[in-house]
């Protein structure tokens, strides 16, 4: 975050320190095992079944059929609290699955969160990857009292519940069942003793459970794969859970070796009420510890703030050249002048996006945008901006809004992905308008054909797909359907699922300029989902203005040409 004023920095620092002093939401569990034989830093990992320590690593299963093993952390994790919500957590680990050159192998490894003291798998078989057995899963009430959520790295296809993929290896998110809630093929090579890495993240604010893991394309090229699901962990797991790994072998064998594991979780706020002190004993006795603690903390805080103010007061005296440069660039932060106003930029385009020496993105304004006062509203004057980046409602009404900036952001995203300008007058007739062309490819499931040809196909297909779909979502003709930038970033970071858009680019429908207000559409875009988008679904007015996409294309081409 960049502060243009020392006053803002001091205020921000004071708030941060204060919140850290009073906030009881501290890290609940945090460890990083790079060597499982070193128990001096962290508590030892509990091993059950046939799991054994093998030097600095943990071997979960031996090279024997119908075997299982588990490695669990010695402390339970406080997953949720009824008064405050669900914790966030991140689990990173590396592991080896090795068939030792054999063509047939089974069954896989699994990271899990489960009910504490989860029963051992009985009878022993490989079907439940070392956590449950087939017989237990068939018991009527077993999974009612013994709950789990897991990520499986499965190497064997059990036709009863595993998905039908071209390869048996797959990664799945399991919720109280060995039939995965969501899954994807896993491109790996089990016969070559390779190490794989995975990162599992749960964000309680978005209820997004995401998995990022490595693999090998054509058994040679390292790749990164992704999988995610949206659900509330508190609905499927108890308040306190066990965390760890399990693995199993079945009719065939393979080695399952855990080489490293780090974990970090934040504890939900807990409303712990202790018995009140005796009134007779303490009614006239001051809380000396509280007074001393607050006094010392306040003194330290004041001293730190004074020192920081003097340092930054001296540091933040920009030269005349720096002041002139800052006038042309907007950082992605707020200063005093922006606290009263919001600033639709009106001309977000690729040529106005610049990088500083630290490769941070800056948006050049060059006087084309205006501050919009919350009270006075946007004044409709001459149309500002660049055709091709302007939202349809801006073209017709001349009004700027946060939604119109999101539209421009979407066009820039499509421009980055395709390597083409928003308008190409010399291109084929159906490829002239970038947005319309990419949307048509999206509808025919050929989205990756729009990728920049200069990349020669050397890119992560899932990342490219997300960039294009988010670009289309942001550039949706209906401003009510466009997401907030926060939601768009969540999708780009694989923290939220891809939106489902219409197969054909919808016709823009919006209110006429006298009724349209830039502030009202902002709240609508925050809550509206692309999955339920319907052109013209905005109600509450008797006057609508519609125009065809073809008219928009002709107008843009004429302005560009």
Coordinates of C-alpha atoms in Angstrom, one line a residue:
X1 CA 0.0 0.0 0.0
X2 CA 1.4 3.4 -0.9
X3 CA 0.6 6.5 1.2
X4 CA 0.8 10.0 -0.3
X5 CA 0.7 11.6 3.2
X6 CA 2.5 10.9 6.5
X7 CA -0.8 11.7 8.3
X8 CA -2.5 8.8 6.6
X9 CA 0.3 6.5 7.3
X10 CA 0.3 7.4 11.0
X11 CA -3.5 6.9 11.2
X12 CA -3.1 3.5 9.5
X13 CA -0.3 2.5 11.8
X14 CA -2.3 3.4 14.9
X15 CA -5.3 1.5 13.8
X16 CA -3.2 -1.6 12.9
X17 CA -1.4 -1.6 16.2
X18 CA -4.6 -1.1 18.2
X19 CA -6.4 -4.0 16.3
X20 CA -3.4 -6.2 16.9
X21 CA -3.5 -5.4 20.6
X22 CA -7.2 -6.1 21.1
X23 CA -7.8 -8.8 18.4
X24 CA -8.0 -12.3 19.9
X25 CA -8.1 -13.9 16.5
X26 CA -4.5 -15.1 16.6
X27 CA -2.9 -17.9 14.7
X28 CA -4.1 -21.2 16.2
X29 CA -1.8 -23.7 14.5
X30 CA 1.4 -22.9 12.7
X31 CA 4.2 -25.3 11.8
X32 CA 6.6 -26.1 9.0
X33 CA 8.1 -29.6 8.9
X34 CA 11.0 -29.8 6.4
X35 CA 12.5 -32.7 8.5
X36 CA 10.1 -35.0 10.3
X37 CA 13.0 -36.4 12.4
X38 CA 13.5 -33.0 14.1
X39 CA 11.0 -32.7 17.0
X40 CA 12.9 -29.8 18.7
X41 CA 10.9 -27.1 17.0
X42 CA 7.5 -28.6 16.7
X43 CA 5.5 -31.3 18.3
X44 CA 5.9 -34.8 16.9
X45 CA 3.5 -36.1 14.3
X46 CA 1.4 -39.1 15.5
X47 CA 1.8 -42.2 13.3
X48 CA -0.8 -45.0 13.2
X49 CA -1.3 -48.1 11.2
X50 CA 1.8 -49.1 9.2
X51 CA 3.2 -45.5 9.0
X52 CA 6.8 -45.2 10.0
X53 CA 9.6 -42.6 10.2
X54 CA 12.1 -43.0 7.4
X55 CA 14.9 -40.6 8.2
X56 CA 13.6 -37.1 7.5
X57 CA 10.5 -38.4 5.8
X58 CA 7.4 -40.4 6.8
X59 CA 6.6 -43.6 4.9
X60 CA 2.8 -44.0 5.2
X61 CA 2.6 -47.5 3.7
X62 CA 5.1 -50.4 3.2
X63 CA 5.4 -52.2 -0.1
X64 CA 2.7 -54.7 0.9
X65 CA -0.9 -55.3 -0.3
X66 CA -3.9 -54.3 1.8
X67 CA -2.0 -51.9 4.0
X68 CA -2.7 -48.5 5.4
X69 CA -1.1 -45.7 7.5
X70 CA -1.8 -42.3 8.9
X71 CA 0.2 -39.3 10.1
X72 CA -1.8 -36.7 12.1
X73 CA -0.8 -33.6 13.9
X74 CA -0.7 -34.0 17.7
X75 CA -3.0 -31.1 18.4
X76 CA -6.6 -30.7 17.3
X77 CA -7.6 -27.7 15.2
X78 CA -10.4 -25.3 16.3
X79 CA -12.2 -25.1 13.0
X80 CA -15.3 -23.0 13.8
X81 CA -17.1 -21.3 16.6
X82 CA -20.9 -20.8 16.7
X83 CA -20.5 -17.2 17.7
X84 CA -17.8 -16.1 15.3
X85 CA -17.6 -18.3 12.3
X86 CA -15.1 -20.6 10.5
X87 CA -11.3 -20.4 10.6
X88 CA -9.1 -19.9 7.5
X89 CA -6.3 -22.3 6.9
X90 CA -3.5 -23.2 4.4
X91 CA -1.8 -26.6 4.1
X92 CA 1.3 -27.0 1.9
X93 CA 3.0 -30.4 1.5
X94 CA 5.2 -32.5 -0.7
X95 CA 4.9 -36.2 -1.3
X96 CA 6.1 -39.1 -3.4
X97 CA 3.9 -41.9 -4.8
X98 CA 6.2 -44.6 -6.3
X99 CA 5.2 -47.9 -7.9
X100 CA 8.9 -48.8 -8.2
X101 CA 8.5 -49.3 -11.9
X102 CA 5.5 -51.6 -11.7
X103 CA 2.7 -51.0 -14.3
X104 CA -0.1 -51.9 -11.9
X105 CA -0.4 -50.0 -8.6
X106 CA -2.8 -48.6 -6.0
X107 CA -4.4 -46.8 -4.2
X108 CA -3.3 -43.3 -3.2
X109 CA -2.8 -40.6 -0.5
X110 CA -5.2 -38.2 1.1
X111 CA -5.0 -35.0 3.2
X112 CA -8.0 -34.9 5.6
X113 CA -9.8 -33.0 8.3
X114 CA -11.9 -35.3 10.4
X115 CA -13.7 -35.9 13.7
X116 CA -11.2 -36.5 16.5
X117 CA -10.4 -40.1 17.3
X118 CA -11.7 -41.2 13.9
X119 CA -11.9 -45.1 13.9
X120 CA -9.2 -47.0 12.1
X121 CA -10.2 -48.5 8.8
X122 CA -11.6 -52.0 9.4
X123 CA -11.3 -54.5 7.7
X124 CA -8.2 -53.3 6.0
X125 CA -8.5 -52.6 2.3
X126 CA -7.3 -49.9 -0.1
X127 CA -10.7 -48.5 -1.1
X128 CA -10.8 -45.6 1.4
X129 CA -7.2 -44.5 1.0
X130 CA -6.3 -45.4 4.6
X131 CA -9.0 -43.3 6.3
X132 CA -12.1 -45.5 6.0
X133 CA -12.9 -49.0 4.7
X134 CA -15.5 -50.1 2.2
X135 CA -17.4 -51.9 5.0
X136 CA -17.5 -48.7 7.2
X137 CA -18.8 -46.6 4.3
X138 CA -21.6 -49.1 3.8
X139 CA -22.7 -48.8 7.5
X140 CA -25.8 -46.7 7.8
X141 CA -24.7 -44.3 10.6
X142 CA -20.9 -44.5 10.4
X143 CA -20.4 -41.3 8.5
X144 CA -23.0 -39.5 10.6
X145 CA -20.9 -39.7 13.7
X146 CA -17.5 -39.9 11.9
X147 CA -17.2 -36.9 9.5
X148 CA -14.4 -35.9 7.2
X149 CA -13.5 -33.5 4.4
X150 CA -10.5 -34.6 2.4
X151 CA -8.4 -34.1 -0.8
X152 CA -7.5 -37.4 -2.4
X153 CA -4.7 -38.1 -4.8
X154 CA -6.1 -41.3 -6.1
X155 CA -4.1 -43.6 -8.4
X156 CA -6.7 -46.4 -8.8
X157 CA -10.2 -46.3 -10.3
X158 CA -12.9 -47.8 -8.1
X159 CA -15.8 -48.0 -10.5
X160 CA -18.3 -47.8 -7.7
X161 CA -17.5 -44.2 -6.9
X162 CA -14.6 -42.9 -8.8
X163 CA -15.1 -40.7 -11.9
X164 CA -14.6 -42.0 -15.4
X165 CA -11.5 -40.3 -16.8
X166 CA -9.1 -41.4 -19.6
X167 CA -6.5 -42.0 -16.8
X168 CA -7.1 -43.7 -13.4
X169 CA -5.1 -41.0 -11.5
X170 CA -7.3 -38.1 -10.3
X171 CA -7.5 -35.5 -7.6
X172 CA -10.8 -35.0 -5.8
X173 CA -12.4 -33.0 -3.0
X174 CA -14.4 -35.5 -0.8
X175 CA -17.1 -34.5 1.7
X176 CA -18.1 -37.4 4.0
X177 CA -17.9 -39.8 1.0
X178 CA -15.3 -41.4 -1.2
X179 CA -17.3 -40.2 -4.1
X180 CA -15.7 -36.8 -4.8
X181 CA -17.7 -33.6 -4.6
X182 CA -15.5 -32.3 -7.4
X183 CA -12.6 -33.9 -9.2
X184 CA -10.2 -33.6 -12.1
X185 CA -7.7 -35.9 -13.9
X186 CA -4.2 -35.8 -12.4
X187 CA -1.4 -35.8 -15.0
X188 CA 1.4 -37.6 -13.1
X189 CA 3.8 -40.4 -13.6
X190 CA 3.7 -42.9 -10.7
X191 CA 6.5 -45.2 -12.0
X192 CA 9.3 -42.7 -11.9
X193 CA 9.7 -41.8 -8.2
X194 CA 8.9 -38.1 -8.6
X195 CA 8.0 -35.6 -5.9
X196 CA 4.7 -33.7 -6.1
X197 CA 3.6 -30.6 -4.2
X198 CA 0.2 -29.4 -3.2
X199 CA -1.4 -26.4 -1.5
X200 CA -4.8 -26.5 0.0
X201 CA -6.5 -23.2 1.1
X202 CA -9.8 -22.5 2.7
X203 CA -11.2 -18.9 2.8
X204 CA -14.1 -18.7 5.2
X205 CA -15.2 -15.3 3.8
X206 CA -15.9 -16.8 0.4
X207 CA -16.3 -20.4 1.5
X208 CA -13.8 -21.4 -1.2
X209 CA -11.9 -24.6 -0.8
X210 CA -9.2 -24.6 -3.4
X211 CA -6.4 -27.0 -4.3
X212 CA -3.3 -26.3 -6.3
X213 CA -1.0 -29.2 -7.2
X214 CA 1.8 -30.2 -9.5
X215 CA 2.0 -32.8 -12.2
X216 CA 3.7 -33.7 -15.5
X217 CA 2.4 -33.3 -18.9
X218 CA 3.3 -36.2 -21.1
X219 CA 5.4 -37.6 -18.2
X220 CA 7.9 -34.8 -18.9
X221 CA 6.9 -31.2 -18.7
X222 CA 6.1 -29.9 -15.1
X223 CA 2.6 -28.4 -14.9
X224 CA 0.4 -26.8 -12.2
X225 CA -3.3 -27.9 -11.9
X226 CA -6.1 -26.4 -9.9
X227 CA -9.4 -27.6 -8.3
X228 CA -11.9 -25.8 -6.1
X229 CA -15.4 -26.0 -4.6
X230 CA -17.6 -23.6 -2.7
X231 CA -19.0 -24.9 0.6
X232 CA -19.2 -24.1 4.3
X233 CA -16.9 -26.4 6.3
X234 CA -19.0 -25.9 9.4
X235 CA -21.9 -27.7 7.9
X236 CA -19.9 -30.9 7.4
X237 CA -17.3 -31.0 10.3
X238 CA -17.4 -30.7 14.1
X239 CA -16.1 -27.6 15.9
X240 CA -12.7 -29.3 16.7
X241 CA -11.0 -31.5 14.0
X242 CA -8.0 -33.7 13.5
X243 CA -5.7 -32.9 10.5
X244 CA -3.3 -35.2 8.8
X245 CA -2.6 -37.7 6.0
X246 CA -3.7 -41.2 5.2
X247 CA -2.7 -43.7 2.5
X248 CA -3.4 -47.3 1.5
X249 CA -2.5 -50.1 -0.8
X250 CA -5.0 -52.6 -2.2
X251 CA -4.5 -55.6 -4.5
X252 CA -1.4 -53.8 -5.9
X253 CA 1.2 -51.7 -4.1
X254 CA 3.0 -48.4 -4.3
X255 CA 5.0 -46.4 -1.8
X256 CA 3.4 -43.3 -0.2
X257 CA 6.0 -41.0 1.3
X258 CA 5.4 -37.6 3.0
X259 CA 8.5 -35.4 2.5
X260 CA 7.4 -32.0 3.9
X261 CA 4.4 -30.4 5.5
X262 CA 3.5 -26.8 6.6
X263 CA 0.2 -25.7 8.0
X264 CA -1.2 -22.4 9.3
X265 CA -4.7 -21.6 10.5
X266 CA -6.4 -18.6 12.1
X267 CA -8.5 -19.3 15.1
X268 CA -12.2 -18.3 15.1
X269 CA -13.1 -15.7 17.7
X270 CA -14.1 -17.5 20.8
X271 CA -16.5 -16.1 23.3
X272 CA -15.1 -17.8 26.4
X273 CA -16.8 -16.7 29.6
X274 CA -15.0 -17.5 32.8
X275 CA -16.7 -17.4 36.2
X276 CA -16.9 -13.8 37.6
X277 CA -14.6 -13.0 40.5
X278 CA -15.9 -12.9 44.0
X279 CA -17.6 -9.5 44.6
X280 CA -16.8 -9.5 48.3
X281 CA -13.1 -10.1 47.8
X282 CA -12.4 -7.8 44.9
X283 CA -15.1 -5.1 44.9
X284 CA -12.6 -2.4 46.1
X285 CA -9.4 -3.9 44.7
X286 CA -8.2 -2.4 41.3
X287 CA -7.1 -4.7 38.6
X288 CA -3.4 -3.9 38.9
X289 CA -2.3 -6.1 36.0
X290 CA -4.7 -4.4 33.6
X291 CA -3.6 -0.9 34.7
X292 CA 0.1 -1.7 34.4
X293 CA -0.4 -3.5 31.0
X294 CA -2.3 -0.6 29.5
X295 CA 0.0 2.0 30.8
X296 CA 3.2 0.3 29.5
X297 CA 1.5 -0.4 26.2
X298 CA 0.3 3.2 25.8
X299 CA 3.8 4.6 26.6
X300 CA 5.5 2.3 24.0
X301 CA 2.8 3.2 21.4
X302 CA 3.3 6.9 21.9
X303 CA 7.1 6.7 21.7
X304 CA 6.9 4.6 18.5
X305 CA 4.4 7.0 16.9
X306 CA 6.6 10.0 17.6
X307 CA 9.7 8.4 16.2
X308 CA 7.9 7.2 13.1
X309 CA 6.3 10.7 12.5
X310 CA 9.7 12.4 12.7
X311 CA 11.3 9.8 10.3
X312 CA 8.6 10.0 7.7
X313 CA 8.2 13.7 8.0
X314 CA 11.8 14.0 6.9
X315 CA 11.5 11.3 4.3
X316 CA 8.3 12.5 2.6
X317 CA 9.5 15.8 1.1
X318 CA 9.3 15.1 -2.6
X319 CA 11.2 17.1 -5.1
X320 CA 9.5 19.3 -7.6
X321 CA 10.1 16.7 -10.4
X322 CA 8.5 14.0 -8.2
X323 CA 5.5 16.1 -7.5
X324 CA 5.1 16.8 -11.3
X325 CA 5.3 13.0 -12.0
X326 CA 2.8 12.2 -9.3
X327 CA 0.2 14.5 -10.9
X328 CA 0.0 12.2 -13.9
X329 CA -0.3 8.9 -12.0
X330 CA -2.9 7.4 -9.7
X331 CA -1.7 4.8 -7.2
X332 CA -4.2 2.2 -6.3
X333 CA -4.8 3.8 -2.9
X334 CA -6.7 6.7 -1.4
X335 CA -5.3 10.1 -0.2
X336 CA -7.0 12.9 1.6
X337 CA -8.5 14.3 -1.6
X338 CA -10.2 11.1 -2.5
X339 CA -12.0 10.6 0.8
X340 CA -14.9 12.8 -0.2
X341 CA -15.1 11.7 -3.8
X342 CA -14.8 8.6 -6.0
X343 CA -13.0 8.8 -9.2
X344 CA -14.2 6.9 -12.3
X345 CA -11.2 7.1 -14.5
X346 CA -13.2 7.0 -17.8
X347 CA -10.2 6.0 -19.9
X348 CA -8.8 2.7 -18.6
X349 CA -6.9 1.2 -21.5
X350 CA -3.7 -0.7 -22.0
X351 CA -1.6 2.4 -23.0
X352 CA -2.6 4.1 -19.7
X353 CA -1.4 1.2 -17.5
X354 CA 2.2 1.6 -16.6
X355 CA 4.7 -0.2 -14.3
X356 CA 7.0 1.5 -11.8
X357 CA 10.5 0.3 -10.9
X358 CA 9.0 -2.3 -8.5
X359 CA 6.6 -3.7 -11.3
X360 CA 3.6 -2.2 -9.5
X361 CA 0.7 -1.3 -11.8
X362 CA -0.1 2.4 -12.1
X363 CA -3.0 4.0 -14.0
X364 CA -2.1 7.1 -16.0
X365 CA -5.0 9.6 -16.0
X366 CA -3.7 12.5 -18.2
X367 CA -6.5 14.8 -17.3
X368 CA -9.2 12.7 -19.1
X369 CA -11.0 11.6 -15.9
X370 CA -12.9 13.7 -13.4
X371 CA -13.6 13.3 -9.7
X372 CA -17.3 12.6 -9.1
X373 CA -18.6 14.1 -5.9
X374 CA -21.0 11.9 -4.0
X375 CA -23.4 14.8 -3.4
X376 CA -23.3 16.6 -6.8
X377 CA -23.1 13.4 -8.9
X378 CA -21.6 13.0 -12.3
X379 CA -22.0 16.0 -14.7
X380 CA -22.9 15.0 -18.2
X381 CA -20.5 16.9 -20.5
X382 CA -18.5 16.0 -23.6
X383 CA -17.8 12.2 -23.9
X384 CA -14.3 11.3 -22.5
X385 CA -12.5 8.1 -23.1
X386 CA -11.4 5.8 -25.9
X387 CA -13.8 4.0 -28.2
X388 CA -13.5 0.2 -27.7
X389 CA -12.8 0.6 -24.0
X390 CA -16.0 2.5 -23.3
X391 CA -19.0 0.7 -21.7
X392 CA -22.2 0.8 -23.8
X393 CA -24.0 2.9 -21.3
X394 CA -21.2 5.5 -21.4
X395 CA -21.4 5.7 -25.2
X396 CA -25.1 6.6 -25.0
X397 CA -25.3 8.6 -21.8
X398 CA -21.9 10.1 -21.3
X399 CA -21.9 9.1 -17.6
X400 CA -19.0 7.4 -15.8
X401 CA -19.4 4.9 -13.0
X402 CA -17.5 2.1 -11.2
X403 CA -19.3 -0.3 -13.5
X404 CA -18.0 1.4 -16.6
X405 CA -14.4 1.2 -15.2
X406 CA -15.0 -2.5 -14.6
X407 CA -16.0 -2.8 -18.3
X408 CA -12.8 -1.1 -19.4
X409 CA -10.8 -3.4 -17.1
X410 CA -12.5 -6.4 -18.8
X411 CA -11.5 -5.2 -22.3
X412 CA -7.9 -4.7 -21.1
X413 CA -7.9 -8.3 -19.8
X414 CA -9.1 -9.6 -23.2
X415 CA -6.5 -7.5 -24.9
X416 CA -3.7 -8.9 -22.8
X417 CA -4.9 -12.5 -23.3
X418 CA -5.4 -12.2 -27.1
X419 CA -2.6 -9.7 -28.0
X420 CA -5.1 -7.8 -30.1
X421 CA -6.6 -4.3 -29.9
X422 CA -10.2 -3.9 -28.9
X423 CA -11.0 -2.9 -32.5
X424 CA -9.2 -4.2 -35.6
X425 CA -10.7 -2.6 -38.7
X426 CA -8.5 -4.7 -41.0
X427 CA -9.4 -8.0 -39.4
X428 CA -12.0 -10.4 -40.7
X429 CA -15.5 -9.1 -40.5
X430 CA -16.5 -11.4 -37.5
X431 CA -13.2 -10.6 -35.7
X432 CA -13.3 -6.9 -35.9
X433 CA -14.6 -6.2 -32.4
X434 CA -12.5 -8.1 -29.9
X435 CA -15.3 -8.5 -27.3
X436 CA -17.8 -9.9 -29.8
X437 CA -15.3 -12.3 -31.3
X438 CA -14.1 -13.8 -28.0
X439 CA -17.7 -14.1 -26.8
X440 CA -18.5 -16.1 -29.9
X441 CA -15.6 -18.4 -29.2
X442 CA -16.8 -18.8 -25.6
X443 CA -20.2 -19.8 -26.8
X444 CA -18.7 -22.5 -29.1
X445 CA -16.3 -23.8 -26.5
X446 CA -13.3 -22.6 -28.5
X447 CA -12.2 -19.9 -26.1
X448 CA -8.4 -20.7 -26.2
X449 CA -8.4 -20.0 -30.0
X450 CA -8.4 -16.4 -29.0
X451 CA -5.1 -16.7 -27.1
X452 CA -2.2 -14.6 -28.3
X453 CA -0.6 -16.6 -31.2
X454 CA 2.8 -15.2 -30.2
X455 CA 2.8 -17.4 -27.2
X456 CA 2.9 -20.4 -29.5
X457 CA 0.6 -22.3 -27.1
X458 CA 3.1 -22.2 -24.3
X459 CA 0.8 -21.0 -21.4
X460 CA -1.3 -22.4 -18.6
X461 CA -4.6 -23.2 -20.2
X462 CA -6.6 -22.8 -16.9
X463 CA -5.0 -19.4 -16.2
X464 CA -5.7 -18.3 -19.8
X465 CA -9.3 -19.4 -19.6
X466 CA -9.9 -17.6 -16.3
X467 CA -8.4 -14.4 -17.7
X468 CA -10.7 -14.5 -20.7
X469 CA -13.8 -15.5 -18.9
X470 CA -13.2 -12.7 -16.3
X471 CA -12.6 -10.3 -19.1
X472 CA -16.0 -11.2 -20.7
X473 CA -17.7 -11.1 -17.3
X474 CA -16.3 -7.6 -16.6
X475 CA -17.2 -6.4 -20.1
X476 CA -20.8 -7.7 -19.9
X477 CA -23.1 -5.4 -21.8
X478 CA -25.5 -5.3 -18.8
X479 CA -23.8 -3.3 -16.1
X480 CA -25.9 -5.0 -13.4
X481 CA -24.2 -8.3 -14.2
X482 CA -20.6 -7.0 -14.0
X483 CA -18.7 -8.1 -10.9
X484 CA -16.8 -5.9 -8.5
X485 CA -13.1 -5.8 -9.0
X486 CA -12.7 -7.7 -5.7
X487 CA -14.8 -10.6 -7.1
X488 CA -13.0 -10.6 -10.4
X489 CA -9.6 -10.8 -8.6
X490 CA -10.9 -13.8 -6.5
X491 CA -11.7 -15.7 -9.7
X492 CA -8.3 -14.8 -11.3
X493 CA -6.6 -16.1 -8.1
X494 CA -8.5 -19.4 -8.2
X495 CA -10.2 -18.4 -5.0
X496 CA -13.7 -18.6 -6.6
X497 CA -15.3 -20.6 -9.3
X498 CA -15.6 -19.4 -12.8
X499 CA -18.9 -17.6 -13.6
X500 CA -21.2 -19.1 -16.2
X501 CA -22.0 -16.6 -18.9
X502 CA -24.6 -16.6 -21.7
X503 CA -23.4 -18.6 -24.8
X504 CA -24.3 -15.6 -27.0
X505 CA -23.3 -12.0 -26.2
X506 CA -26.5 -10.4 -24.9
X507 CA -28.0 -7.2 -26.2
X508 CA -27.4 -4.2 -23.8
X509 CA -30.5 -3.0 -22.0
X510 CA -30.3 -0.1 -19.5
X511 CA -32.1 2.9 -18.1
X512 CA -32.1 6.2 -20.0
X513 CA -29.7 8.9 -18.8
X514 CA -32.1 11.0 -16.7
X515 CA -32.9 7.9 -14.5
X516 CA -29.4 6.2 -14.5
X517 CA -27.3 6.9 -11.4
X518 CA -23.7 5.8 -11.0
X519 CA -24.2 5.0 -7.3
X520 CA -27.2 2.7 -7.7
X521 CA -25.6 0.4 -10.2
X522 CA -22.6 -0.2 -7.9
X523 CA -24.6 -2.0 -5.2
X524 CA -26.4 -4.0 -7.8
X525 CA -23.2 -5.3 -9.4
X526 CA -21.9 -6.4 -6.0
X527 CA -24.7 -8.8 -5.5
X528 CA -25.7 -9.9 -9.0
X529 CA -24.3 -13.2 -10.2
X530 CA -23.5 -14.1 -13.8
X531 CA -25.2 -17.5 -13.5
X532 CA -28.6 -15.8 -13.3
X533 CA -28.0 -12.9 -15.8
X534 CA -30.9 -12.0 -18.0
X535 CA -30.8 -9.0 -20.4
X536 CA -33.2 -6.4 -19.2
X537 CA -33.9 -8.0 -15.9
X538 CA -33.5 -4.6 -14.0
X539 CA -37.0 -3.5 -13.0
X540 CA -38.5 -0.5 -11.4
X541 CA -38.7 1.9 -14.3
X542 CA -41.1 2.4 -17.2
X543 CA -38.5 3.7 -19.7
X544 CA -35.8 1.5 -21.2
X545 CA -33.3 2.1 -24.0
X546 CA -32.0 -0.8 -26.1
X547 CA -29.7 -1.0 -29.1
X548 CA -28.1 -3.8 -31.0
X549 CA -24.6 -5.0 -30.7
X550 CA -24.2 -4.5 -34.4
X551 CA -24.8 -0.8 -34.1
X552 CA -22.2 -0.6 -31.4
X553 CA -19.6 -2.3 -33.6
X554 CA -20.3 0.1 -36.5
X555 CA -20.0 3.1 -34.3
X556 CA -16.8 2.0 -32.8
X557 CA -15.2 1.2 -36.2
X558 CA -16.1 4.6 -37.5
X559 CA -14.5 6.3 -34.6
X560 CA -11.4 4.3 -34.7
X561 CA -11.0 4.6 -38.5

